[in-house]
């Protein structure tokens, strides 16, 4: 119940999916949470839900691609709660219809991906750092993806920007560790968010599951728990790291699903 007692947390993109789950889990552990999202109604609904459950949360409208908006978000948290201990730079993603292989990659989408994933992480961190340092240290939790660790056939921009998020994580860890600021990233595999469930046919979801060592896909809470751990003092000796939460997708040899199908183990 008290893993984040008296801590003030900002989570961007907390109006839905993984960010929402992280906000709910962190508030249950005693944090005061600023639910930040460009969908004002969604952010308000999440904050209200936390409040109704006895937790402490406020909402804030932010466009993480806009520097002034990000600065205002950080100021809102500090004005509302008097300090800042944790920043989760969680918003990200690309449009899979325009983020294709390198030759067919839409360069407008590439720039949007840089702004949404990389610039937003840098901007959020730059505005939060002075407050984290003032508070005697703190934790920054960035959201990467297994796409930032591996090559793939499509979504070239997504892979590139998530790899950048991973290395920004290390730079921030090195540069501000001496002031007590930790910076880690979580790298989710396939997660069953409403967007994934609503947009992918059942066969595609089964194919995704087949690439995991575990026989299921992750939930938003699975990633939220990892973010909570990285936000809390339980990870106080961890910085500059990437915590992969992917059901074993990246530990599994690519041939393993075929072997399971073609060469079932002798009973
Ligand atoms: N879902 C997955 O399978 C998966 C896997 C790996 C990594 N991730 C990463 O997790 C993060 C969130 O993914 P999700 O699936 O929970 O997404 P989601 O679509 O469920 O939620 C994203 C939230 O971000 C908000 N948002 C979008 N653009 C914004 C902006 N410019 N400013 C402020 N808010 C904005 C949306 O309103 C939405 O509430 C992303 O960084 C994504 O790359 C997701």
XYZ file of C-alpha atoms and ligand atoms in Angstrom:
311
model
C 0.000 0.000 0.000
C 2.840 2.418 0.739
C 5.450 1.810 -1.909
C 5.068 5.394 -3.178
C 3.859 7.078 -0.009
C 4.206 10.900 -0.168
C 5.583 10.723 -3.709
C 4.337 12.985 -6.487
C 4.170 11.351 -9.900
C 3.439 12.641 -13.402
C 2.419 10.085 -16.036
C 1.948 11.279 -19.614
C -0.545 9.366 -21.728
C -2.304 8.182 -18.571
C -5.765 8.691 -20.080
C -5.832 5.131 -21.403
C -4.041 1.810 -21.792
C -0.785 1.184 -19.968
C -0.479 4.749 -18.629
C -3.889 4.525 -17.029
C -3.029 1.193 -15.388
C 0.233 2.679 -14.080
C -1.605 5.711 -12.656
C -4.119 3.495 -10.850
C -1.442 1.157 -9.466
C 0.804 4.006 -8.297
C -2.063 5.838 -6.602
C -2.944 2.621 -4.740
C 0.632 2.678 -3.414
C 0.157 6.138 -1.932
C 1.346 8.402 -4.763
C -0.305 11.680 -5.704
C -0.642 11.320 -9.468
C -0.953 13.937 -12.188
C -2.802 12.155 -14.997
C -1.577 13.993 -18.104
C -3.015 13.388 -21.559
C -4.064 15.364 -24.614
C -7.494 13.772 -24.277
C -8.770 16.027 -21.480
C -11.944 14.024 -20.832
C -10.057 10.729 -20.608
C -7.492 12.207 -18.207
C -10.254 13.662 -16.030
C -12.125 10.351 -15.958
C -9.006 8.477 -14.804
C -8.222 11.074 -12.115
C -11.856 11.092 -10.948
C -11.869 7.286 -10.784
C -8.745 7.348 -8.626
C -10.330 10.000 -6.382
C -13.542 7.983 -6.056
C -11.452 4.999 -4.937
C -9.869 7.074 -2.150
C -6.637 7.914 -3.997
C -5.109 11.288 -4.776
C -5.013 12.409 -8.412
C -5.454 15.470 -10.597
C -5.709 15.687 -14.352
C -3.970 17.935 -16.826
C -4.252 18.410 -20.572
C -0.895 18.193 -22.313
C 0.463 17.842 -25.812
C 3.845 16.232 -25.217
C 5.101 17.473 -28.605
C 4.705 21.076 -27.447
C 7.471 22.368 -25.160
C 5.316 25.040 -23.488
C 2.574 22.545 -22.814
C 5.063 20.130 -21.197
C 6.511 22.946 -19.068
C 2.981 23.846 -17.919
C 2.306 20.187 -17.037
C 5.338 20.034 -14.761
C 4.397 23.355 -13.148
C 0.862 22.058 -12.563
C 2.187 19.063 -10.616
C 4.476 21.205 -8.493
C 1.765 23.823 -7.860
C -0.820 21.151 -6.978
C 1.358 18.925 -4.772
C 4.380 21.063 -3.841
C 7.096 18.815 -5.269
C 7.924 16.236 -7.945
C 9.473 12.795 -7.374
C 8.666 10.701 -10.440
C 8.158 11.452 -14.131
C 6.877 8.754 -16.479
C 7.497 9.790 -20.099
C 4.972 7.332 -21.402
C 3.339 8.764 -24.551
C 4.641 7.266 -27.763
C 3.897 5.237 -30.843
C 3.653 5.665 -34.617
C 0.949 5.225 -37.237
C 1.520 1.698 -38.618
C -0.171 2.657 -41.903
C 2.543 5.218 -42.638
C 5.476 3.781 -40.711
C 6.541 1.033 -43.113
C 9.842 -0.378 -44.404
C 12.596 2.148 -45.069
C 11.811 2.751 -48.752
C 8.097 3.261 -48.085
C 8.441 5.145 -44.803
C 6.476 8.398 -44.843
C 9.043 10.999 -43.757
C 6.357 13.275 -42.307
C 5.386 10.377 -40.065
C 9.055 9.844 -39.200
C 9.352 13.436 -37.947
C 6.072 13.067 -36.020
C 7.466 9.908 -34.423
C 10.628 11.730 -33.366
C 8.574 14.512 -31.791
C 6.074 12.201 -30.080
C 8.593 9.694 -28.695
C 12.042 11.299 -28.519
C 11.578 15.040 -28.253
C 8.765 14.529 -25.720
C 11.043 12.384 -23.542
C 13.822 14.993 -23.696
C 11.464 17.893 -23.024
C 9.657 16.228 -20.136
C 12.980 15.295 -18.580
C 14.464 18.784 -19.007
C 11.513 20.430 -17.293
C 11.276 17.839 -14.510
C 14.984 17.592 -13.624
C 15.317 20.809 -11.571
C 12.331 19.761 -9.437
C 13.583 16.190 -8.993
C 16.959 17.547 -7.924
C 15.238 20.008 -5.539
C 13.372 17.067 -4.000
C 16.728 15.389 -3.266
C 16.547 12.990 -6.222
C 13.853 11.085 -8.028
C 13.001 8.575 -10.704
C 12.334 8.972 -14.416
C 10.635 6.057 -16.118
C 10.655 6.121 -19.910
C 8.526 3.861 -22.072
C 10.506 2.159 -24.818
C 9.505 -1.063 -26.599
C 11.081 -4.339 -27.651
C 10.931 -2.681 -31.101
C 13.856 -0.541 -29.912
C 15.967 -3.662 -29.344
C 15.375 -5.694 -32.510
C 15.051 -5.281 -36.278
C 11.674 -5.753 -37.933
C 10.011 -5.807 -41.361
C 7.860 -2.720 -40.811
C 7.570 0.286 -38.453
C 11.123 1.478 -39.089
C 10.495 4.830 -37.409
C 9.052 3.162 -34.311
C 12.153 0.982 -33.924
C 14.465 3.944 -34.416
C 12.726 6.271 -31.962
C 12.356 3.621 -29.259
C 16.087 2.817 -29.593
C 16.716 6.541 -29.094
C 14.520 6.537 -25.976
C 16.642 3.675 -24.604
C 19.908 5.548 -25.081
C 18.521 8.848 -23.790
C 17.670 6.837 -20.667
C 21.347 5.946 -20.249
C 22.539 9.520 -20.869
C 20.169 10.939 -18.277
C 21.191 8.200 -15.804
C 24.871 9.052 -16.245
C 24.461 12.838 -16.218
C 22.101 13.177 -13.223
C 22.886 10.070 -11.158
C 25.271 12.103 -8.997
C 22.295 14.291 -7.990
C 20.237 11.240 -7.032
C 18.088 11.102 -10.157
C 17.592 7.595 -11.509
C 16.414 6.998 -15.073
C 15.255 3.636 -16.403
C 13.101 2.425 -19.252
C 10.483 -0.245 -19.536
C 10.373 -2.131 -22.851
C 6.997 -3.801 -23.312
C 6.330 -6.552 -25.810
C 2.818 -7.030 -27.169
C 0.283 -5.691 -24.683
C -3.449 -6.238 -24.906
C -4.600 -2.613 -24.801
C -8.095 -1.716 -26.030
C -6.471 -0.401 -29.246
C -4.802 -3.751 -29.964
C -7.884 -5.804 -29.070
C -10.202 -3.644 -31.208
C -7.955 -3.356 -34.254
C -6.441 -6.806 -34.711
C -8.306 -9.893 -35.903
C -8.305 -12.896 -33.543
C -5.893 -14.812 -35.810
C -3.369 -11.972 -35.637
C -3.592 -11.946 -31.834
C -3.038 -15.726 -31.774
C 0.008 -15.309 -34.012
C 1.387 -12.685 -31.610
C 0.855 -15.029 -28.657
C 2.722 -17.761 -30.560
C 5.859 -15.601 -30.480
C 5.894 -15.403 -26.693
C 7.499 -18.025 -24.463
C 4.466 -17.592 -22.187
C 1.127 -18.645 -23.689
C -0.549 -15.238 -23.355
C -0.144 -11.536 -24.128
C 0.553 -8.882 -21.524
C -2.035 -6.649 -19.906
C -1.624 -2.913 -19.225
C -1.237 -3.835 -15.527
C 1.738 -6.116 -16.321
C 3.619 -3.076 -17.630
C 2.169 -0.802 -14.939
C 3.675 -3.059 -12.251
C 7.116 -2.739 -13.876
C 6.722 1.052 -14.028
C 5.689 1.082 -10.358
C 8.806 -0.902 -9.434
C 11.055 1.495 -11.375
C 9.314 4.497 -9.775
C 9.669 3.130 -6.240
C 12.637 2.895 -3.909
C 12.664 -0.881 -4.475
C 14.723 -0.128 -7.594
C 16.988 2.393 -5.811
C 20.174 0.644 -7.003
C 19.021 0.525 -10.624
C 19.629 3.221 -13.185
C 20.233 3.418 -16.920
C 18.570 0.037 -17.421
C 15.928 -1.337 -19.735
C 13.416 -3.614 -18.066
C 12.008 -5.898 -20.760
C 8.452 -7.064 -20.035
C 7.483 -9.143 -23.044
C 6.241 -12.607 -22.102
C 9.559 -14.010 -23.256
C 9.245 -12.735 -26.826
C 12.874 -11.604 -27.024
C 14.345 -14.551 -25.099
C 12.860 -17.085 -27.467
C 14.723 -18.385 -30.531
C 12.679 -17.465 -33.621
C 12.523 -21.164 -34.501
C 10.919 -22.158 -31.167
C 7.260 -21.798 -32.256
C 7.950 -23.926 -35.370
C 9.717 -26.561 -33.305
C 6.768 -26.704 -30.933
C 4.409 -27.269 -33.876
C 6.583 -29.542 -35.990
C 8.493 -31.498 -33.377
C 6.275 -31.845 -30.297
C 8.227 -33.104 -27.270
C 8.139 -36.871 -26.684
C 5.548 -37.609 -23.966
N 0.403 -1.420 -26.394
C 1.506 -2.099 -26.698
O 1.479 -3.275 -27.100
C 2.856 -1.426 -26.501
C 4.015 -2.184 -26.692
C 5.249 -1.566 -26.538
C 5.314 -0.232 -26.166
N 4.171 0.485 -26.001
C 4.307 1.907 -25.646
O 3.467 2.225 -24.552
C 3.065 3.594 -24.660
C 1.556 3.746 -24.610
O 0.992 2.761 -25.335
P -0.516 2.331 -25.111
O -0.690 1.115 -25.924
O -0.849 2.340 -23.654
O -1.240 3.551 -25.884
P -2.717 4.086 -25.840
O -3.027 4.460 -27.247
O -3.634 3.154 -25.140
O -2.568 5.400 -24.944
C -1.827 6.457 -25.364
C -2.347 7.712 -24.654
O -1.504 8.782 -25.029
C -2.305 9.910 -25.337
N -1.575 10.764 -26.279
C -1.356 10.518 -27.592
N -0.681 11.540 -28.128
C -0.450 12.443 -27.132
C 0.202 13.704 -27.059
N 0.757 14.267 -28.147
N 0.263 14.327 -25.878
C -0.312 13.791 -24.770
N -0.961 12.618 -24.780
C -1.028 11.943 -25.949
C -3.592 9.341 -25.898
O -4.663 10.266 -25.765
C -3.773 8.089 -25.067
O -4.555 8.319 -23.905
C 3.676 4.129 -25.958
O 4.911 4.745 -25.674
C 3.886 2.851 -26.759
O 4.879 2.998 -27.738
C 2.940 -0.072 -26.150
